[in-house]
XYZ file of C-alpha atoms in Angstrom:
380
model
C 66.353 95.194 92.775
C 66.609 97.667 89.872
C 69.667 98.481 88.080
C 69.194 102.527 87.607
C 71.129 103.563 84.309
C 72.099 107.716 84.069
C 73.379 108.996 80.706
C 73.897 112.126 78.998
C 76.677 114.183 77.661
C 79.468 116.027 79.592
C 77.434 118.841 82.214
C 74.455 117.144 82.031
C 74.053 117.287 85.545
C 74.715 113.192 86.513
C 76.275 114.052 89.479
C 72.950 116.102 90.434
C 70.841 112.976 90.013
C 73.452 110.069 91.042
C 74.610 112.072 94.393
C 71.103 113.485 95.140
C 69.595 109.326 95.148
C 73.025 108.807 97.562
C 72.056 111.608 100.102
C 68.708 109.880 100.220
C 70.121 106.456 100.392
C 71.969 107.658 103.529
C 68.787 107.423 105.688
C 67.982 103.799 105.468
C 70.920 101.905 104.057
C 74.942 101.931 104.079
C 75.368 102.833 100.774
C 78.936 102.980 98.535
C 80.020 105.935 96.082
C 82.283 104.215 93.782
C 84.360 106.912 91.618
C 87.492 106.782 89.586
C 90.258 107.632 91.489
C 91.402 108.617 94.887
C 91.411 112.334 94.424
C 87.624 111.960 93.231
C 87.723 110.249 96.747
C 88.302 112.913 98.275
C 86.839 115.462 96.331
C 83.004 113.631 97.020
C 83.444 113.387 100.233
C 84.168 117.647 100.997
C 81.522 117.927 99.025
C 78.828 115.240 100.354
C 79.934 116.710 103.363
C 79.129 120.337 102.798
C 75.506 119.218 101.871
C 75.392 117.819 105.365
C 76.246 114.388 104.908
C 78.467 113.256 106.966
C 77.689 110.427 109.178
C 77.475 106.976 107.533
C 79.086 108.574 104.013
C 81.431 105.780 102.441
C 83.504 106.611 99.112
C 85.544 104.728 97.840
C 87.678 103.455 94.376
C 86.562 100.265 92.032
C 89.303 98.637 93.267
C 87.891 99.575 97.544
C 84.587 98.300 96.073
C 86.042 94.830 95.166
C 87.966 94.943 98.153
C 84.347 94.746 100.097
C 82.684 92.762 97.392
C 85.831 90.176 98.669
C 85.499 90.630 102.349
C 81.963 89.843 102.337
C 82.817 86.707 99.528
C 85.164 85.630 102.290
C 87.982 85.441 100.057
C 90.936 85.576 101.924
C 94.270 86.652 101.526
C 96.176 89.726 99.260
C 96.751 90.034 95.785
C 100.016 89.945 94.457
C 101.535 93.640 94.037
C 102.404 95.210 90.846
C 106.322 94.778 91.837
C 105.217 91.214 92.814
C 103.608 90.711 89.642
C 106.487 92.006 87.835
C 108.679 89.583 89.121
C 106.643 86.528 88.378
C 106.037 87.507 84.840
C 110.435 88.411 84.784
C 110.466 84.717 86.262
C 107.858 83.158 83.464
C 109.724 84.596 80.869
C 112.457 83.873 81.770
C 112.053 80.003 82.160
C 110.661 79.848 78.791
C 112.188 78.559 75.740
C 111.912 81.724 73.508
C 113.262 82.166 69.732
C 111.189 84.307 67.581
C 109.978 86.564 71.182
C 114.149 86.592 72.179
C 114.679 89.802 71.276
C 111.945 91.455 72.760
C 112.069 89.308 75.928
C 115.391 90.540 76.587
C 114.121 94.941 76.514
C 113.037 96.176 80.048
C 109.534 96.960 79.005
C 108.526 93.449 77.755
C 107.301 91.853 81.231
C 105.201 95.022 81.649
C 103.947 94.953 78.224
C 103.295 91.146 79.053
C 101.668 91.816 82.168
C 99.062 94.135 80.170
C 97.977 91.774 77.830
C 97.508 88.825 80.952
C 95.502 91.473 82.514
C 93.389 91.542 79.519
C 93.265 88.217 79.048
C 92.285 87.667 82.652
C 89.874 90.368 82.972
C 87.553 88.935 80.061
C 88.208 85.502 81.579
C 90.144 83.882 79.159
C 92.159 80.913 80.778
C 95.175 79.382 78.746
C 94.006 76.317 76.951
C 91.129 78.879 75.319
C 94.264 81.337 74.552
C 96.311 78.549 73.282
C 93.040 77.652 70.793
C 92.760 81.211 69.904
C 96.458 81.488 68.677
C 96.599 78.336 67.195
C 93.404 79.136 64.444
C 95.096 82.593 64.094
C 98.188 81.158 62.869
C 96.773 78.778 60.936
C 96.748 79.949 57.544
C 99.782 81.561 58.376
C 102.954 79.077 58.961
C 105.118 82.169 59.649
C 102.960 83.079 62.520
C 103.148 79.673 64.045
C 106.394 79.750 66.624
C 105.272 83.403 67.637
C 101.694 82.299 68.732
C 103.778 78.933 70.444
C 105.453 81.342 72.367
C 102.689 83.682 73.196
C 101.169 80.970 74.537
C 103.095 79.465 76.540
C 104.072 82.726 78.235
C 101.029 83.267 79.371
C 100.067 79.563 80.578
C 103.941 79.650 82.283
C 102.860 82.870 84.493
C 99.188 81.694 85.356
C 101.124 78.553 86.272
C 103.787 79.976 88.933
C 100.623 82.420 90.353
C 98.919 79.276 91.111
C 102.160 77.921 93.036
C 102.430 80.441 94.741
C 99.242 80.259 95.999
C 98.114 84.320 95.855
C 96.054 85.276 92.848
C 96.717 88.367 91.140
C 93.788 91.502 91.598
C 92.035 90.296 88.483
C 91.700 86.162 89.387
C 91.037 87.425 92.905
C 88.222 89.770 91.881
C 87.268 86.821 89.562
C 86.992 84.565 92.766
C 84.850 87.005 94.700
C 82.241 87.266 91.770
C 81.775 83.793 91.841
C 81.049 83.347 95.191
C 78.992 86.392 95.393
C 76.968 84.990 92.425
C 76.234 81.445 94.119
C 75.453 83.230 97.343
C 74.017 86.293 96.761
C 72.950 86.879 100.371
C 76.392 87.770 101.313
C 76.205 91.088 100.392
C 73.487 92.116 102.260
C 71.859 94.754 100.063
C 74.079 97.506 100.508
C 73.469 100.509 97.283
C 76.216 101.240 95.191
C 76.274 104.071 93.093
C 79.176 104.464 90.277
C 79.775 107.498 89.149
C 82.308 109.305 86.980
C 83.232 106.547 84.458
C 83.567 107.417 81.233
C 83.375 104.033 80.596
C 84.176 100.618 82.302
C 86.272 97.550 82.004
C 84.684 93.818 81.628
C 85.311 93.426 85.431
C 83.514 96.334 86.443
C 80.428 95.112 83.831
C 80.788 91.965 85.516
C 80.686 93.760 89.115
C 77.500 95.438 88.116
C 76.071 92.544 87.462
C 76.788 90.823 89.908
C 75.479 93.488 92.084
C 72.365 94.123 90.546
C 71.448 90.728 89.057
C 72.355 88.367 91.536
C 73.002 89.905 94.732
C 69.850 92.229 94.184
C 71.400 94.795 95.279
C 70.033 98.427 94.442
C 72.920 99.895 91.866
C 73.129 103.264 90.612
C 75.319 103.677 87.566
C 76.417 107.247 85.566
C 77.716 106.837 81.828
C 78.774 109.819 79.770
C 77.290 108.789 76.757
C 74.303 110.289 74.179
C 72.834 108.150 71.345
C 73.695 109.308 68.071
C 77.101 110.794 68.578
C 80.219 109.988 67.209
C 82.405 111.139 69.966
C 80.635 108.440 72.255
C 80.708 105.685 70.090
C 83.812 103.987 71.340
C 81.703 103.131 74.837
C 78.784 102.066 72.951
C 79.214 98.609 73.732
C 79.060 99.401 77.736
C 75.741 101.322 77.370
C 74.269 98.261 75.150
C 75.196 95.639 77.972
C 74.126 98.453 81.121
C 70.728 99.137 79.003
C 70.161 95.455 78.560
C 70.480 95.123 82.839
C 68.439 98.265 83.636
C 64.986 98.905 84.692
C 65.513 102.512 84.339
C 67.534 104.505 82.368
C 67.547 108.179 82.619
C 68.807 109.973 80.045
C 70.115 113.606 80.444
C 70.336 116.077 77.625
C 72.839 119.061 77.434
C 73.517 121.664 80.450
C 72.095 125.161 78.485
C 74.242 127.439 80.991
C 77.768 126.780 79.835
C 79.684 129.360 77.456
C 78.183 129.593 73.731
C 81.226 128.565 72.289
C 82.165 125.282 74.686
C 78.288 123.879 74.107
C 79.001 124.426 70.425
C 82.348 122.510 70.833
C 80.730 119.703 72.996
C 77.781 119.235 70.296
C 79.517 118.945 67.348
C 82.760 117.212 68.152
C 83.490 114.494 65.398
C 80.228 114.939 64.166
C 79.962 116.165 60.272
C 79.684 119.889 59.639
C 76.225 119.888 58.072
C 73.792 120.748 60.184
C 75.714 122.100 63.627
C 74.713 125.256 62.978
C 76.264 128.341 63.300
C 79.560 128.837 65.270
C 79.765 131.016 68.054
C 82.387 133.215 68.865
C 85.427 131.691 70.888
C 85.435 134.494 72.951
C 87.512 133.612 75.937
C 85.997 130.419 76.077
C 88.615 128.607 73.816
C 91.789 129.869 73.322
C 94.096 127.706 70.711
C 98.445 127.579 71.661
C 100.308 126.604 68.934
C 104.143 126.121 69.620
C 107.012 125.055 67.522
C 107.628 121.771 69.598
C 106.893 120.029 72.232
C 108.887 122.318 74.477
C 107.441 124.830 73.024
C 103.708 123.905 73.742
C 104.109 123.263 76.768
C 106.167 126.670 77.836
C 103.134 128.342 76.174
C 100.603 126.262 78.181
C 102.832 126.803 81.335
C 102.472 130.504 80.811
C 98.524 130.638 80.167
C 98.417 129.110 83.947
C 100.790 131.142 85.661
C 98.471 134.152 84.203
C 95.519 132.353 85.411
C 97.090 132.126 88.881
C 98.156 135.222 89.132
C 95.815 137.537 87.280
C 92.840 135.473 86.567
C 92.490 134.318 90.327
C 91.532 131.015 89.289
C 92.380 128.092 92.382
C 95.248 125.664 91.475
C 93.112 122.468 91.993
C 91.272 124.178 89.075
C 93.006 123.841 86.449
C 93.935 120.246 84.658
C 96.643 119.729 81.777
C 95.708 116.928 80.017
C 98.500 114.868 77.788
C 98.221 111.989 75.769
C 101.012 109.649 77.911
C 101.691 112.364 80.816
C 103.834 109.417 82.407
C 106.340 109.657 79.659
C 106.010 113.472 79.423
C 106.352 114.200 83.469
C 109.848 115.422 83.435
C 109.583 117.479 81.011
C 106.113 118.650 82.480
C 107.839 119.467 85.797
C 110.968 121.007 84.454
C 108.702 123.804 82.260
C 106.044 124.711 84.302
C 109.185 125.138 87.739
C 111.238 127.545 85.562
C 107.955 129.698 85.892
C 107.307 129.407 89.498
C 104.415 126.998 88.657
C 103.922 123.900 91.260
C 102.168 120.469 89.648
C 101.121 117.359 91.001
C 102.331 114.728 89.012
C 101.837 110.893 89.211
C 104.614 108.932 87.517
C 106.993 105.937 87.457
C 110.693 106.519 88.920
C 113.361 104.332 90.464
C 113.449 104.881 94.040
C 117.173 105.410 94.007
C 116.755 108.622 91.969
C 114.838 110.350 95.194
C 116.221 111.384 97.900
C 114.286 109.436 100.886
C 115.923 105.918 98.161
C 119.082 107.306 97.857
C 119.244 107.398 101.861
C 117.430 104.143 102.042
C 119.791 102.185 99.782
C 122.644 103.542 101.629
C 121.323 102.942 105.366
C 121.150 99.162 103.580
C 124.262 99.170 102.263
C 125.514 99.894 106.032
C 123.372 97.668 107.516
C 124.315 94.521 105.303
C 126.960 95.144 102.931
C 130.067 97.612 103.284
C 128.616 101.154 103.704
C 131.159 103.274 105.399
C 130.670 106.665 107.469
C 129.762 108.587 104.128
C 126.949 106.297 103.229
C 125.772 106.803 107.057
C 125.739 110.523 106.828
């Protein structure tokens, strides 16, 4: 079955073509909308579901697709959790004999910063003997190099080696596993259509998936890629496109939406790109409207204050309106403390130690009354 490739630049009206082939794959099959996250999730299906489609409508994450790719596999069991996985990589490093890594073993964001390169490592398939290689020739020609890629190395063998005893893979071996099987029996899928849409690019699992999908299982698959040939500010997910082209039978390619305002179609066609040639510059208008603060503080009181006016004067709806920030994990308290002082409510996704909320706070307590000794003011 064909592998159908969309592409085209932000507004190009992918989400015309990608759900308009789902609606009609609705009649005949059990098709899958795969989209980034679980608010897209639920975003796709209000709105596949004010065009009518409601029966038989099943959206879901990359992570809910491999979830069915799996059940279908027949690969059984769960994944080990990210709090799981935490403490096998703590574990790992901690057995090891470490002298040149010592000092960063022993900060509290090494096993995470661990865990992202074995997720790397794992999603592009690289086992440890081939990792082991890899750091050896690199620290070759270097001898000072030598007892840091040791170590590296054996970090990474040491957790792959306590995942196996425990005998539950992590997400990315366990996706791994269901590939395989799906590859070698490609009749366990069935058939089903899967359309992917909303990536702005994807990870060597999700190629892989694709695949998978199309190639082996034969399975009709629908992909969306904001991408245009030629253009600077696409050029980091160049390497996606090549490997999706080289799979499809049809690629449609989508040029620029002509209805948005002068000034953001300007913007959108000539970011990164050199001056010459983009013509002249519209107006900014009200279009694009440039904050400049004396911090970071200060930026973000400013932006706080453009949507509080949007709120209240501009009657624009709160699910609206998106602040974007380079790490808004690290910046989230400070987020939530600017934009409250102004009466301005944000949903926020970030990291925090359960015993700085208050449904933790009243857990660890009911524990510490329970099995160690809480007294009446831990109770109340």
């Amino acid at each position: 079955m064909p592998l159908t490739l969309v592409t085209g630049p932000a507004n190009a009206r992918k989400a015309g073509v990608v759900l308009g082939a789902y609606r009609a794959a609705l009649g005949s099959a059990e098709p899958l909308l795969v989209v980034p996250t679980r608010a897209d999730v639920d975003h796709y299906r209000r709105e596949l579901a004010a065009g009518g489609a409601v029966f038989g409508v099943r959206v879901t994450t990359f992570g809910g697709l491999m979830g069915e790719i799996g059940r279908r596999a027949g690969v059984r069991g769960r994944a080990l959790g990210p709090i799981a996985r935490e403490r096998v990589a703590a574990a790992a490093i901690a057995g090891a004999r470490l002298d040149g890594l010592a000092a960063s073993a022993a900060t509290p964001g090494f096993a995470r910063a661990f865990l992202a390169l074995a997720d790397e490592l794992e999603e592009r398939r690289i086992e440890p003997g081939r990792w082991y290689t890899a750091l050896r020739a690199w620290a070759a020609d270097a001898p000072d190099r030598a007892a840091y890629a040791e170590e590296l190395g054996a970090l990474y063998g040491a957790y792959r080696d306590r995942v196996a005893a425990l005998g539950r893979p992590d997400r990315a071996l366990r996706d791994h596993a269901a590939l395989d099987v799906l590859r070698t029996e490609p009749a366990r899928w069935g058939g089903a259509p899967v359309f992917l849409y909303g990536f702005d690019d994807l990870r060597p699992v999700q190629l892989d998936a694709v695949e998978t999908l199309a190639v082996h299982a034969a399975a009709p698959v629908t992909v969306s890629l904001t991408y245009e040939r030629g253009r600077t500010a696409f050029a980091g997910r160049g390497a996606a496109f090549q490997e999706l082209a080289a799979l499809a039978t049809e690629h449609v390619e989508l040029g620029p939406a002509e209805e948005a305002a002068p000034a953001l179609r300007h913007l959108e066609r000539t970011l990164f790109e050199e001056e010459e040639g983009a013509g002249e510059r519209p107006p900014a208008g009200d279009a694009v409207l440039l904050l400049e603060g004396g911090g970071e503080r200060a930026e973000l009181e400013l932006v706080a204050a453009h949507v509080a006016r949007l709120l209240r004067v501009g009657g624009v709806e709160p699910e609206e309106i998106a602040v974007v920030l380079r790490s808004p994990a690290e910046r989230a308290a400070l987020v939530e403390q600017v934009f409250g002082e102004l009466g301005v409510r944000v949903a926020l996704e970030r990291r925090i130690a359960a015993g700085h909320t208050a449904l933790g706070r009243g857990l660890v307590a009911l524990l510490r009354c329970a099995l160690a000794d809480g007294g009446a003011d831990d109770l109340l």
